[in-house]
CSV table of C-alpha atoms in Angstrom, one decimal:
chain,number,residue,atom,x,y,z
A,1,UNK,CA,-140.9,-83.6,-7.9
A,2,UNK,CA,-137.1,-83.5,-8.1
A,3,UNK,CA,-134.3,-86.0,-8.7
A,4,UNK,CA,-131.0,-86.0,-6.8
A,5,UNK,CA,-128.2,-87.8,-8.1
A,6,UNK,CA,-126.0,-89.8,-5.8
A,7,UNK,CA,-123.2,-90.4,-7.9
A,8,UNK,CA,-120.6,-88.3,-6.0
A,9,UNK,CA,-122.1,-89.6,-2.9
A,10,UNK,CA,-121.5,-93.5,-3.8
A,11,UNK,CA,-117.9,-92.7,-4.8
A,12,UNK,CA,-117.3,-91.1,-1.5
A,13,UNK,CA,-118.7,-94.3,0.3
A,14,UNK,CA,-116.6,-96.7,-1.9
A,15,UNK,CA,-113.5,-94.6,-1.0
A,16,UNK,CA,-114.0,-94.2,2.5
A,17,UNK,CA,-115.6,-97.0,4.7
A,18,UNK,CA,-118.4,-96.1,7.1
A,19,UNK,CA,-117.0,-96.2,10.7
A,20,UNK,CA,-118.8,-95.9,13.9
A,21,UNK,CA,-117.8,-95.8,17.4
A,22,UNK,CA,-119.7,-98.4,19.1
A,23,UNK,CA,-118.6,-97.0,22.6
A,24,UNK,CA,-119.5,-93.4,21.8
A,25,UNK,CA,-122.8,-93.7,23.6
A,26,UNK,CA,-121.4,-94.8,27.1
A,27,UNK,CA,-120.7,-92.0,29.3
A,28,UNK,CA,-117.5,-92.5,31.7
A,29,UNK,CA,-116.9,-90.7,34.8
A,30,UNK,CA,-113.9,-90.2,36.9
A,31,UNK,CA,-114.7,-92.1,40.2
A,32,UNK,CA,-117.4,-94.3,38.6
A,33,UNK,CA,-120.9,-93.8,37.9
A,34,UNK,CA,-123.1,-91.6,39.8
A,35,UNK,CA,-126.8,-90.7,40.1
A,36,UNK,CA,-128.7,-87.4,39.9
A,37,UNK,CA,-127.8,-84.5,42.0
A,38,UNK,CA,-130.1,-82.8,44.5
A,39,UNK,CA,-129.6,-79.2,44.4
A,40,UNK,CA,-130.4,-77.2,47.6
A,41,UNK,CA,-130.7,-73.6,48.2
A,42,UNK,CA,-127.7,-73.7,50.7
A,43,UNK,CA,-124.0,-73.5,49.7
A,44,UNK,CA,-123.4,-77.0,50.7
A,45,UNK,CA,-123.4,-78.0,47.1
A,46,UNK,CA,-124.8,-81.3,45.7
A,47,UNK,CA,-126.0,-84.4,47.7
A,48,UNK,CA,-125.5,-87.4,45.5
A,49,UNK,CA,-128.2,-90.1,45.8
A,50,UNK,CA,-127.8,-93.7,46.7
A,51,UNK,CA,-125.3,-95.5,44.4
A,52,UNK,CA,-122.9,-92.7,44.1
A,53,UNK,CA,-119.0,-93.4,44.3
A,54,UNK,CA,-118.4,-89.6,44.3
A,55,UNK,CA,-117.6,-87.9,47.3
A,56,UNK,CA,-120.4,-85.7,48.8
A,57,UNK,CA,-117.8,-83.2,50.2
A,58,UNK,CA,-117.4,-81.3,46.9
A,59,UNK,CA,-118.6,-77.7,47.0
A,60,UNK,CA,-120.2,-75.3,44.6
A,61,UNK,CA,-120.2,-71.6,45.4
A,62,UNK,CA,-123.2,-69.4,44.8
A,63,UNK,CA,-127.0,-69.9,45.3
A,64,UNK,CA,-128.4,-73.3,44.2
A,65,UNK,CA,-131.6,-74.1,42.6
A,66,UNK,CA,-134.1,-76.1,44.5
A,67,UNK,CA,-135.1,-79.2,42.4
A,68,UNK,CA,-137.5,-82.2,43.0
A,69,UNK,CA,-135.9,-85.5,43.7
A,70,UNK,CA,-137.5,-87.9,41.5
A,71,UNK,CA,-136.1,-91.4,40.5
A,72,UNK,CA,-136.1,-92.5,37.0
A,73,UNK,CA,-138.6,-95.3,37.5
A,74,UNK,CA,-141.0,-92.7,39.3
A,75,UNK,CA,-140.5,-90.4,36.5
A,76,UNK,CA,-141.6,-93.3,33.8
A,77,UNK,CA,-144.7,-93.7,35.7
A,78,UNK,CA,-145.9,-90.2,35.3
A,79,UNK,CA,-148.4,-88.8,32.7
A,80,UNK,CA,-146.9,-86.9,29.7
A,81,UNK,CA,-147.8,-83.6,31.6
A,82,UNK,CA,-146.1,-84.8,34.7
A,83,UNK,CA,-142.9,-85.8,32.9
A,84,UNK,CA,-142.7,-82.4,30.9
A,85,UNK,CA,-143.0,-80.4,34.2
A,86,UNK,CA,-140.5,-82.6,35.7
A,87,UNK,CA,-138.1,-81.8,32.9
A,88,UNK,CA,-138.8,-77.9,32.8
A,89,UNK,CA,-137.9,-78.0,36.5
A,90,UNK,CA,-134.5,-79.5,35.8
A,91,UNK,CA,-133.9,-77.2,33.0
A,92,UNK,CA,-133.0,-74.2,35.2
A,93,UNK,CA,-129.6,-72.7,34.3
A,94,UNK,CA,-127.6,-71.2,37.1
A,95,UNK,CA,-127.0,-67.7,35.5
A,96,UNK,CA,-124.6,-66.7,38.1
A,97,UNK,CA,-122.3,-69.7,37.4
A,98,UNK,CA,-122.7,-69.1,33.6
A,99,UNK,CA,-121.6,-65.5,34.3
A,100,UNK,CA,-118.6,-66.6,36.3
A,101,UNK,CA,-117.6,-69.1,33.7
A,102,UNK,CA,-117.7,-66.3,31.1
A,103,UNK,CA,-115.6,-64.2,33.1
A,104,UNK,CA,-113.0,-67.1,33.5
A,105,UNK,CA,-113.1,-67.9,29.9
A,106,UNK,CA,-112.8,-64.2,28.7
A,107,UNK,CA,-109.8,-63.7,31.0
A,108,UNK,CA,-108.2,-66.8,29.7
A,109,UNK,CA,-108.6,-66.3,25.9
A,110,UNK,CA,-106.0,-63.8,25.7
A,111,UNK,CA,-103.5,-64.7,23.0
A,112,UNK,CA,-100.6,-64.1,25.4
A,113,UNK,CA,-102.0,-66.7,27.8
A,114,UNK,CA,-100.9,-70.3,27.8
A,115,UNK,CA,-102.9,-73.0,26.2
A,116,UNK,CA,-103.6,-74.4,29.6
A,117,UNK,CA,-105.2,-71.4,31.0
A,118,UNK,CA,-107.3,-71.2,27.8
A,119,UNK,CA,-108.6,-74.9,28.2
A,120,UNK,CA,-109.1,-74.2,31.9
A,121,UNK,CA,-111.2,-71.3,31.0
A,122,UNK,CA,-113.2,-73.4,28.3
A,123,UNK,CA,-113.7,-76.2,31.0
A,124,UNK,CA,-115.0,-73.8,33.5
A,125,UNK,CA,-117.4,-72.5,31.0
A,126,UNK,CA,-118.6,-75.9,29.8
A,127,UNK,CA,-119.2,-76.8,33.3
A,128,UNK,CA,-121.3,-73.7,33.9
A,129,UNK,CA,-123.3,-74.3,31.0
A,130,UNK,CA,-124.2,-78.0,32.0
A,131,UNK,CA,-127.8,-78.4,33.3
A,132,UNK,CA,-129.2,-80.9,35.9
A,133,UNK,CA,-131.6,-82.2,33.2
A,134,UNK,CA,-128.5,-83.8,31.3
A,135,UNK,CA,-127.9,-85.8,34.3
A,136,UNK,CA,-131.4,-86.8,34.8
A,137,UNK,CA,-131.7,-87.8,31.3
A,138,UNK,CA,-128.9,-90.2,31.3
A,139,UNK,CA,-130.4,-91.9,34.6
A,140,UNK,CA,-133.6,-92.3,32.8
A,141,UNK,CA,-131.9,-93.9,29.9
A,142,UNK,CA,-130.6,-96.5,32.1
A,143,UNK,CA,-134.2,-97.9,33.2
A,144,UNK,CA,-135.9,-100.2,31.1
A,145,UNK,CA,-138.0,-98.7,28.3
A,146,UNK,CA,-136.4,-95.3,29.4
A,147,UNK,CA,-134.8,-94.4,26.1
A,148,UNK,CA,-138.3,-95.1,24.2
A,149,UNK,CA,-139.8,-92.7,26.7
A,150,UNK,CA,-137.3,-90.0,25.9
A,151,UNK,CA,-137.9,-90.5,22.3
A,152,UNK,CA,-141.7,-89.9,22.8
A,153,UNK,CA,-140.9,-87.0,25.1
A,154,UNK,CA,-138.6,-85.4,22.4
A,155,UNK,CA,-141.5,-85.7,20.1
A,156,UNK,CA,-144.0,-83.7,22.1
A,157,UNK,CA,-141.4,-81.2,23.2
A,158,UNK,CA,-140.8,-80.4,19.6
A,159,UNK,CA,-144.3,-80.0,18.9
A,160,UNK,CA,-144.6,-77.5,21.9
A,161,UNK,CA,-141.4,-75.7,21.4
A,162,UNK,CA,-142.3,-74.8,17.8
A,163,UNK,CA,-145.2,-72.5,19.2
A,164,UNK,CA,-144.0,-68.8,19.5
A,165,UNK,CA,-145.6,-68.5,23.0
A,166,UNK,CA,-144.0,-71.7,24.5
A,167,UNK,CA,-142.0,-71.6,27.5
A,168,UNK,CA,-138.3,-70.9,26.7
A,169,UNK,CA,-137.1,-73.8,28.9
A,170,UNK,CA,-138.3,-76.2,26.3
A,171,UNK,CA,-135.5,-75.0,24.2
A,172,UNK,CA,-133.1,-76.4,26.8
A,173,UNK,CA,-135.2,-79.4,27.2
A,174,UNK,CA,-135.2,-80.2,23.5
A,175,UNK,CA,-131.5,-79.8,23.2
A,176,UNK,CA,-130.7,-81.9,26.1
A,177,UNK,CA,-132.9,-84.7,24.8
A,178,UNK,CA,-131.5,-84.4,21.3
A,179,UNK,CA,-127.7,-84.6,22.5
A,180,UNK,CA,-128.6,-87.7,24.5
A,181,UNK,CA,-130.5,-89.4,21.7
A,182,UNK,CA,-127.6,-88.6,19.2
A,183,UNK,CA,-125.6,-91.0,21.3
A,184,UNK,CA,-128.1,-93.6,22.0
A,185,UNK,CA,-129.2,-93.8,18.3
A,186,UNK,CA,-125.6,-94.1,16.9
A,187,UNK,CA,-125.9,-95.8,13.4
A,188,UNK,CA,-123.6,-98.6,14.7
A,189,UNK,CA,-126.2,-99.7,16.9
A,190,UNK,CA,-128.8,-100.2,14.4
A,191,UNK,CA,-129.9,-103.5,12.5
A,192,UNK,CA,-130.9,-103.0,8.7
A,193,UNK,CA,-133.3,-105.7,7.4
A,194,UNK,CA,-134.7,-106.3,3.9
A,195,UNK,CA,-138.5,-106.5,4.2
A,196,UNK,CA,-140.6,-108.8,1.7
A,197,UNK,CA,-144.3,-109.6,1.5
A,198,UNK,CA,-143.8,-112.7,3.8
A,199,UNK,CA,-144.2,-110.3,6.8
A,200,UNK,CA,-147.0,-110.4,9.0
A,201,UNK,CA,-150.4,-108.4,8.5
A,202,UNK,CA,-149.7,-106.5,11.7
A,203,UNK,CA,-146.3,-105.5,10.6
A,204,UNK,CA,-147.6,-104.4,7.1
A,205,UNK,CA,-150.2,-102.2,8.7
A,206,UNK,CA,-147.4,-100.4,10.6
A,207,UNK,CA,-145.7,-99.7,7.1
A,208,UNK,CA,-148.9,-98.4,5.7
A,209,UNK,CA,-149.2,-96.0,8.8
A,210,UNK,CA,-145.7,-94.7,8.6
A,211,UNK,CA,-145.8,-94.1,4.9
A,212,UNK,CA,-146.3,-90.3,4.5
A,213,UNK,CA,-145.0,-89.7,0.8
A,214,UNK,CA,-146.9,-91.9,-1.1
A,215,UNK,CA,-150.0,-93.2,0.9
A,216,UNK,CA,-150.9,-96.9,0.7
A,217,UNK,CA,-154.4,-97.8,0.7
A,218,UNK,CA,-154.3,-101.6,0.5
A,219,UNK,CA,-152.1,-104.5,1.6
A,220,UNK,CA,-151.8,-105.6,-2.1
A,221,UNK,CA,-150.5,-102.2,-2.9
A,222,UNK,CA,-148.0,-102.3,-0.2
A,223,UNK,CA,-146.8,-105.9,-1.4
A,224,UNK,CA,-146.0,-104.3,-4.7
A,225,UNK,CA,-143.6,-102.2,-3.1
A,226,UNK,CA,-142.1,-104.8,-0.9
A,227,UNK,CA,-141.4,-107.4,-3.4
A,228,UNK,CA,-140.7,-108.2,-7.1
A,229,UNK,CA,-137.7,-108.1,-9.3
A,230,UNK,CA,-137.7,-104.4,-9.5
A,231,UNK,CA,-138.6,-103.4,-5.8
A,232,UNK,CA,-136.8,-103.4,-2.4
A,233,UNK,CA,-137.6,-102.2,0.9
A,234,UNK,CA,-135.3,-101.8,3.8
A,235,UNK,CA,-135.9,-101.0,7.6
A,236,UNK,CA,-134.0,-100.0,10.4
A,237,UNK,CA,-134.2,-101.3,14.0
A,238,UNK,CA,-132.9,-100.3,17.2
A,239,UNK,CA,-133.3,-103.5,19.0
A,240,UNK,CA,-132.0,-102.0,22.2
A,241,UNK,CA,-134.3,-99.0,22.6
A,242,UNK,CA,-137.1,-99.9,20.3
A,243,UNK,CA,-137.4,-103.5,19.8
A,244,UNK,CA,-139.5,-104.7,17.0
A,245,UNK,CA,-140.4,-101.1,15.9
A,246,UNK,CA,-139.2,-99.8,12.5
A,247,UNK,CA,-137.3,-96.6,13.0
A,248,UNK,CA,-136.7,-95.8,9.3
A,249,UNK,CA,-138.4,-97.2,6.3
A,250,UNK,CA,-136.7,-97.1,2.6
A,251,UNK,CA,-138.4,-97.9,-0.5
A,252,UNK,CA,-136.4,-98.5,-3.8
A,253,UNK,CA,-137.5,-99.0,-7.5
A,254,UNK,CA,-135.2,-100.3,-10.4
A,255,UNK,CA,-135.6,-98.8,-13.6
A,256,UNK,CA,-133.9,-98.5,-16.9
A,257,UNK,CA,-133.3,-94.6,-16.4
A,258,UNK,CA,-134.0,-91.7,-14.0
A,259,UNK,CA,-137.6,-91.7,-14.2
A,260,UNK,CA,-139.2,-88.4,-14.4
A,261,UNK,CA,-142.7,-89.0,-12.7
A,262,UNK,CA,-143.7,-91.1,-9.5
A,263,UNK,CA,-146.6,-92.7,-11.3
A,264,UNK,CA,-144.4,-95.1,-13.4
A,265,UNK,CA,-143.1,-96.4,-10.1
A,266,UNK,CA,-146.2,-96.5,-8.0
A,267,UNK,CA,-148.2,-98.2,-10.4
A,268,UNK,CA,-145.7,-100.0,-12.6
A,269,UNK,CA,-145.5,-103.8,-12.5
A,270,UNK,CA,-142.9,-104.8,-10.0
A,271,UNK,CA,-142.1,-108.0,-11.8
A,272,UNK,CA,-141.2,-106.2,-15.1
A,273,UNK,CA,-138.1,-107.5,-16.8
A,274,UNK,CA,-134.8,-106.3,-15.3
A,275,UNK,CA,-132.7,-107.0,-18.1
A,276,UNK,CA,-132.2,-103.2,-19.0
A,277,UNK,CA,-132.5,-101.9,-15.4
A,278,UNK,CA,-129.3,-99.8,-14.4
A,279,UNK,CA,-130.9,-97.3,-11.9
A,280,UNK,CA,-131.9,-97.5,-8.1
A,281,UNK,CA,-134.6,-94.7,-7.7
A,282,UNK,CA,-135.0,-94.0,-3.9
A,283,UNK,CA,-138.6,-93.0,-3.9
A,284,UNK,CA,-139.6,-92.8,-0.5
A,285,UNK,CA,-138.0,-92.7,3.0
A,286,UNK,CA,-139.8,-92.3,6.4
A,287,UNK,CA,-138.6,-91.8,9.9
A,288,UNK,CA,-141.3,-93.4,12.0
A,289,UNK,CA,-140.5,-91.5,15.4
A,290,UNK,CA,-141.1,-87.9,15.8
A,291,UNK,CA,-138.7,-87.7,18.5
A,292,UNK,CA,-135.9,-88.9,16.5
A,293,UNK,CA,-136.3,-85.9,13.9
A,294,UNK,CA,-133.2,-84.1,12.9
A,295,UNK,CA,-131.0,-87.2,13.5
A,296,UNK,CA,-130.2,-88.0,10.0
A,297,UNK,CA,-130.7,-91.8,10.5
A,298,UNK,CA,-131.9,-92.3,6.9
A,299,UNK,CA,-128.3,-91.5,5.5
A,300,UNK,CA,-126.9,-94.6,7.0
A,301,UNK,CA,-129.9,-96.7,6.0
A,302,UNK,CA,-129.2,-95.5,2.4
A,303,UNK,CA,-125.5,-96.4,2.6
A,304,UNK,CA,-126.5,-99.9,3.6
A,305,UNK,CA,-128.9,-100.2,1.0
A,306,UNK,CA,-126.6,-99.2,-1.6
A,307,UNK,CA,-123.9,-101.6,-0.5
A,308,UNK,CA,-126.3,-104.6,-0.5
A,309,UNK,CA,-127.6,-103.6,-4.0
A,310,UNK,CA,-124.2,-103.3,-5.5
A,311,UNK,CA,-123.5,-106.9,-4.4
A,312,UNK,CA,-126.9,-108.4,-5.4
A,313,UNK,CA,-127.3,-106.4,-8.7
A,314,UNK,CA,-124.0,-105.2,-10.1
A,315,UNK,CA,-125.9,-103.9,-13.2
A,316,UNK,CA,-127.2,-101.0,-11.0
A,317,UNK,CA,-124.9,-98.1,-11.7
A,318,UNK,CA,-127.2,-95.0,-11.3
A,319,UNK,CA,-128.5,-93.8,-7.9
A,320,UNK,CA,-131.0,-91.2,-7.6
A,321,UNK,CA,-134.1,-90.1,-5.8
A,322,UNK,CA,-137.3,-88.9,-7.0
A,323,UNK,CA,-138.3,-86.7,-4.2
A,324,UNK,CA,-141.2,-84.3,-3.3
A,325,UNK,CA,-140.7,-80.5,-2.6
A,326,UNK,CA,-143.0,-80.0,0.2
A,327,UNK,CA,-141.9,-76.5,1.1
A,328,UNK,CA,-142.1,-75.0,-2.4
A,329,UNK,CA,-145.8,-74.4,-2.7
A,330,UNK,CA,-146.1,-72.3,0.4
A,331,UNK,CA,-142.8,-70.4,-0.4
A,332,UNK,CA,-144.0,-69.7,-4.0
A,333,UNK,CA,-147.5,-68.4,-3.0
A,334,UNK,CA,-145.8,-66.3,-0.3
A,335,UNK,CA,-143.3,-64.9,-3.0
A,336,UNK,CA,-146.4,-64.0,-5.1
A,337,UNK,CA,-148.2,-62.4,-2.2
A,338,UNK,CA,-145.1,-60.1,-1.8
A,339,UNK,CA,-145.4,-59.2,-5.3
A,340,UNK,CA,-148.9,-58.4,-5.1
A,341,UNK,CA,-148.2,-56.0,-2.0
A,342,UNK,CA,-145.5,-54.3,-4.2
A,343,UNK,CA,-142.4,-55.8,-2.8
A,344,UNK,CA,-140.9,-56.5,-6.1
A,345,UNK,CA,-137.4,-56.9,-4.5
A,346,UNK,CA,-138.5,-60.2,-2.9
A,347,UNK,CA,-140.0,-61.6,-6.3
A,348,UNK,CA,-137.0,-64.0,-7.4
A,349,UNK,CA,-138.3,-64.4,-11.0
A,350,UNK,CA,-136.6,-63.7,-14.4
A,351,UNK,CA,-137.9,-60.6,-16.1
A,352,UNK,CA,-139.1,-62.7,-19.0
A,353,UNK,CA,-141.3,-64.6,-16.7
A,354,UNK,CA,-142.7,-61.4,-15.1
A,355,UNK,CA,-143.5,-59.9,-18.6
A,356,UNK,CA,-145.1,-63.2,-19.7
A,357,UNK,CA,-147.6,-63.1,-16.7
A,358,UNK,CA,-148.6,-59.4,-17.5
A,359,UNK,CA,-149.1,-60.6,-21.3
A,360,UNK,CA,-151.2,-63.5,-20.3
A,361,UNK,CA,-153.5,-61.4,-18.1
A,362,UNK,CA,-153.3,-58.4,-20.5
A,363,UNK,CA,-152.0,-55.9,-17.9
A,364,UNK,CA,-149.1,-53.8,-17.3
A,365,UNK,CA,-149.6,-53.9,-13.5
A,366,UNK,CA,-147.4,-56.5,-11.8
A,367,UNK,CA,-149.7,-56.4,-8.8
A,368,UNK,CA,-152.8,-57.3,-11.0
A,369,UNK,CA,-151.0,-60.0,-12.9
A,370,UNK,CA,-149.8,-61.7,-9.8
A,371,UNK,CA,-153.1,-61.5,-8.2
A,372,UNK,CA,-154.7,-63.1,-11.3
A,373,UNK,CA,-151.9,-65.8,-11.3
A,374,UNK,CA,-152.7,-66.7,-7.6
A,375,UNK,CA,-156.5,-67.1,-8.5
A,376,UNK,CA,-155.6,-69.3,-11.4
A,377,UNK,CA,-153.2,-71.6,-9.2
A,378,UNK,CA,-156.2,-72.3,-6.6
A,379,UNK,CA,-157.3,-75.2,-8.6
A,380,UNK,CA,-155.8,-77.5,-11.4
A,381,UNK,CA,-158.1,-76.5,-14.2
A,382,UNK,CA,-155.2,-74.4,-15.7
A,383,UNK,CA,-153.6,-77.6,-16.7
A,384,UNK,CA,-156.2,-78.3,-19.3
A,385,UNK,CA,-155.5,-74.9,-21.2
A,386,UNK,CA,-152.3,-75.2,-23.2
A,387,UNK,CA,-151.8,-71.3,-23.5
A,388,UNK,CA,-151.9,-70.9,-19.8
A,389,UNK,CA,-149.6,-74.1,-19.3
A,390,UNK,CA,-147.1,-72.7,-21.6
A,391,UNK,CA,-146.7,-69.5,-19.6
A,392,UNK,CA,-147.1,-70.6,-16.1
A,393,UNK,CA,-145.0,-74.2,-16.4
A,394,UNK,CA,-141.7,-72.4,-17.0
A,395,UNK,CA,-142.3,-69.7,-14.5
A,396,UNK,CA,-142.9,-72.6,-12.0
A,397,UNK,CA,-139.7,-74.3,-13.0
A,398,UNK,CA,-137.6,-71.3,-12.7
A,399,UNK,CA,-139.0,-70.5,-9.4
A,400,UNK,CA,-138.6,-73.9,-8.1
A,401,UNK,CA,-134.9,-74.1,-9.4
A,402,UNK,CA,-134.2,-70.6,-7.4
A,403,UNK,CA,-136.0,-72.1,-4.2
A,404,UNK,CA,-133.7,-75.3,-4.3
A,405,UNK,CA,-130.5,-73.6,-5.0
A,406,UNK,CA,-130.6,-70.0,-3.8
A,407,UNK,CA,-133.1,-70.0,-0.8
A,408,UNK,CA,-131.3,-71.0,2.5
A,409,UNK,CA,-132.4,-71.8,6.1
A,410,UNK,CA,-129.2,-71.1,8.4
A,411,UNK,CA,-126.9,-71.9,5.6
A,412,UNK,CA,-128.7,-75.1,4.3
A,413,UNK,CA,-131.2,-75.9,1.7
A,414,UNK,CA,-134.6,-74.2,2.7
A,415,UNK,CA,-136.5,-77.3,1.5
A,416,UNK,CA,-136.2,-80.1,4.2
A,417,UNK,CA,-136.3,-82.9,1.8
A,418,UNK,CA,-133.6,-81.4,-0.5
A,419,UNK,CA,-131.6,-80.5,2.5
A,420,UNK,CA,-131.6,-84.1,3.8
A,421,UNK,CA,-130.2,-85.4,0.5
A,422,UNK,CA,-127.9,-82.6,-0.6
A,423,UNK,CA,-126.3,-82.7,2.9
A,424,UNK,CA,-125.6,-86.6,2.2
A,425,UNK,CA,-123.6,-86.0,-0.9
A,426,UNK,CA,-126.4,-85.8,-3.6
A,427,UNK,CA,-126.6,-83.3,-6.4
A,428,UNK,CA,-129.7,-81.7,-8.1
A,429,UNK,CA,-130.1,-83.6,-11.3
A,430,UNK,CA,-133.6,-82.6,-12.7
A,431,UNK,CA,-136.9,-80.8,-11.7
């Protein structure tokens, strides 16, 4: 587990109010709203469907892509497979238009050109990069339960697009779905609620299902996390898109210090004396919808919880997580495998740790020592041997520190949980 301290983050929240643009999810168009375009193979451009205020006399040069005309209501009645196939058909980039847009942009980006010509080139390129799927998604979102369907679709698309042999068009589909959902799930459109044990059994079973960090086996266990002098649970709702459905669930415990193990929180008495409690431990946060992955909705719920707790309990002055490190185990075992294969340069361990491993297994061969280490780590029996613990535990701590602070994924922390908290302003406190 790792603790991430939120002191700088809280100071930033105090000094800068959290503003949102409630209208940012509304798409305005010159000439009024219009419906999905039907692209034909002729050069007669687009034919707008009923309800359009836009003139049908516009022209678009070059070959067009033939697409099926499907109404949003018909789309919602399709099976999952039918919906995915429809979206793939709409995710057809016009490569000729993109090439022309690039030519215009490149010819306008000369420093000697005027700013207006540069902007004109940019807008032409932006228009060329737009896909019919973007229009279609916005139309689907206008229909009742349309946004909920888009959330479900993105969850499925994410699952498919992660497969190396998946259709590359799924990348277009995922990007378009994400861009649309970012607007519809603007934090300003959410409602936060403090949950207690008075809620229905049905709702509690939902919470038990959504809890993935620390499983809940009984209603009584859940009640201990929901209520008591030392426990809080907050839930985010989006009444417009997913009425009655929790979108993010956050669990908090109040303690006298930054605790170093999750057992004290999960199995402690939720009604212990609060006289000396000065720390809020965020020990579990769960996004319930796979289709909203990557939208960072948990950050704004944490802000809301902090504001409410500071008002209710001014004695709370420290804010910390006690977070799992889900990616570390696989990364560490992969690193060990690299060492076994002789790729020493990929083994980010201090020389003292490497020498300790060799001494523990009485060998001068790093490959042999690492192979023995991997065998030791296959079960937890080594924790009962103090001699082995004294060697392996520091090694794992050092490796974990490197994993959290050095290893990157596109410039961000490689571990997804650490990345979430660090990007929200927390700092690494303790492993």
